[in-house]
Amino acid sequence: MSLLELESVDAAYGKAKVLHGVSLKVEKGERVAILGRNGVGKTTLVNTCIGVARLNGGQVSFGGKKVSTIRAFTAARSGLAIVPQGRRIVPGLTVRENLILGSAPNRSGPWNQEAVFNLFPILRERADTLGTAMSGGQQQMLAIGRALMANPDLLILDEPSEGLAPVVVDELGDALVRLAQNGTSILLIEQNFGLVHKISERYYVLSKGSVVEQGSMRGLSLESLKKHVSV
Amino acid sequence: MIIQVLNGLVYGGMLYILSVGLVLLFGLRRVVNFAHGGLFMLGAYAGYAASMQFGFWGGVVFSVVALAVLGALLDRLVFRPLQNVDHMITVLVTYGLLLVFEDFVHTVWGADLISVRVPALLAGTIGIGDTQFPVYRLVVIAVAIAVALGLSAWLHFSRAGLYVRASSVDSLTTAMQGVDTERLSIGVVALGTALAGLSGVVAAPLIALSPSMGSSILIESFIVVVTGGLGSFVGAFIAAIVIGQVHNFGVVYLPNVSSMLPLLLMVGVLIWRPTGLARTQS
Ligand SMILES: Nc1ncnc2c1ncn2[C@@H]1O[C@H](COP(=O)(O)OP(=O)(O)O)[C@@H](O)[C@H]1O
Ligand SMILES: [Mg+2]
């Protein structure tokens, strides 16, 4: 069953058309990457799934079901948890409260506060401080923990490595590998090839709002991925 | 002296119940509601009308429920469509609503002052020091404290309260986590207007009812909200208490400039702290 499927999707902000006939699919248990330079429409893919960008044509399906009207909360309730670009930790809420917010879809599964704290021990230490008072890397962990609290079928990450120091990216990568080993389905939007190579099995390349290339990561070295994918 | 402080608390408490509704509305809808004073007035009149049939307490219940329903309707028809438009349009539309409410009350009940009797149960006085203080006024203070505590507990210890706090700072992110922020907003706006109704009906025995009673208190509740720090519940509480004292002090000792004092206080606070009392970070 595909957890997320876009079929010939056209999407726009008002009159500004951004996505043109994008088709992509993430199956259960898969780890898929979306590559592409700044401004090609990667975040707009996410925004289309939450109704921030308008779906002008084509079809969006969550968990095998066509979505007729997309509302901001639809994706989360259908088992798609988003770690948004820029993290979007809610100001004024503690780390713990940000996590509780993530459990809003009220789905059952292995993830709860304790499990998130075990994955990211720093969050336990900082549980009662304001989420926005933490460092960028810690906030990214919180954003991922918050998404996991929904017990999602698919975890969508939009440039999680953006603005983080290389050591922090490595740490984050290790956590994502652990999630991957546990069978978590992941859609990873990234410009960091190392991270993509570590996590994903399949990739799409986006350029000017269209999918220009796709392929399997199997047997592809990091160097040949970089060379192969002309982004 | 203690009597003066208590009277200040009565006014401050009333002001708080009214202002906190404004805070809720601004938080969820980013709408500055000039009609809020009108809702205060409607609450007072609705309670007065219903009390003829069902007694004072029936009037309180009727007023709160009626204003909640009105709030839910207003959210759908007015506040939600207004949340993304120019602030000037919001001001004009909600000010227009205030005029409509005033005209409505004028048509139904006329322009004459109407006084509402304190319910018999609370009509007595109680000795404080060597003076007598009306029991009803103490009850108004108690109601305000109950609203403050209840609201604060709800916001900080319940899941819905967490969603409200989250949604008032970042509604998109809150919705992305799976919260239906539209439904939440209707509920919160209804709560805000119900509180406006409550403040009106509770204030009714203390002030004469007139179609213009909403306009004057509206200014002071705006001063409370701005002084407290736009969108802050704690700030609104502190500001309401302080402005209640200032208002009362002014009425007693400086009657000529009393209406200016809260305004001066607001200007002073904003010079000292441009984001208001409760907002320490930007
Ligand atoms: N909220 C928005 N309103 C209007 N245009 C937008 C908005 N967000 C992004 N865009 C435009 O859409 C295009 C794609 O942006 P985006 O999807 O954010 O790219 P990416 O995530 O790949 O860097 C860009 O040209 C950007 O300027
Ligand atoms: Mg982006």
PDB file of C-alpha atoms in Angstrom, chain B residues 1 23 69 76 84 94 96 110 127 150 157 166 171 173 189 205 209 213 217 224 227 249 256 268:
ATOM      1  CA  MET B   1      -8.816  52.840  52.315  1.00  0.00           C
ATOM      2  CA  VAL B  23      -7.303  38.257  24.406  1.00  0.00           C
ATOM      3  CA  VAL B  69     -24.071  31.059  20.562  1.00  0.00           C
ATOM      4  CA  ARG B  76     -18.259  31.901  11.255  1.00  0.00           C
ATOM      5  CA  ASN B  84      -6.527  37.656   6.787  1.00  0.00           C
ATOM      6  CA  THR B  94     -16.356  45.286  14.126  1.00  0.00           C
ATOM      7  CA  GLY B  96     -20.019  48.713  12.629  1.00  0.00           C
ATOM      8  CA  GLY B 110     -35.138  52.280  24.484  1.00  0.00           C
ATOM      9  CA  GLY B 127     -18.733  44.665  57.986  1.00  0.00           C
ATOM     10  CA  GLY B 150     -10.339  28.312  35.904  1.00  0.00           C
ATOM     11  CA  PHE B 157      -3.305  21.589  32.409  1.00  0.00           C
ATOM     12  CA  ALA B 166      -0.094  26.679  20.622  1.00  0.00           C
ATOM     13  CA  SER B 171      -1.860  28.103  14.192  1.00  0.00           C
ATOM     14  CA  THR B 173       2.069  24.397  12.939  1.00  0.00           C
ATOM     15  CA  VAL B 189     -14.339  32.680  20.344  1.00  0.00           C
ATOM     16  CA  PRO B 205     -26.534  45.540  39.212  1.00  0.00           C
ATOM     17  CA  LEU B 209     -27.919  49.744  31.664  1.00  0.00           C
ATOM     18  CA  MET B 213     -22.637  51.293  28.250  1.00  0.00           C
ATOM     19  CA  ILE B 217     -15.780  50.095  29.002  1.00  0.00           C
ATOM     20  CA  VAL B 224      -5.965  46.443  29.658  1.00  0.00           C
ATOM     21  CA  THR B 227      -0.909  47.285  28.690  1.00  0.00           C
ATOM     22  CA  PHE B 249      -8.544  56.077  42.623  1.00  0.00           C
ATOM     23  CA  ASN B 256     -11.760  65.745  36.661  1.00  0.00           C
ATOM     24  CA  GLY B 268       3.759  54.978  30.655  1.00  0.00           C
TER      25      GLY B 268
END
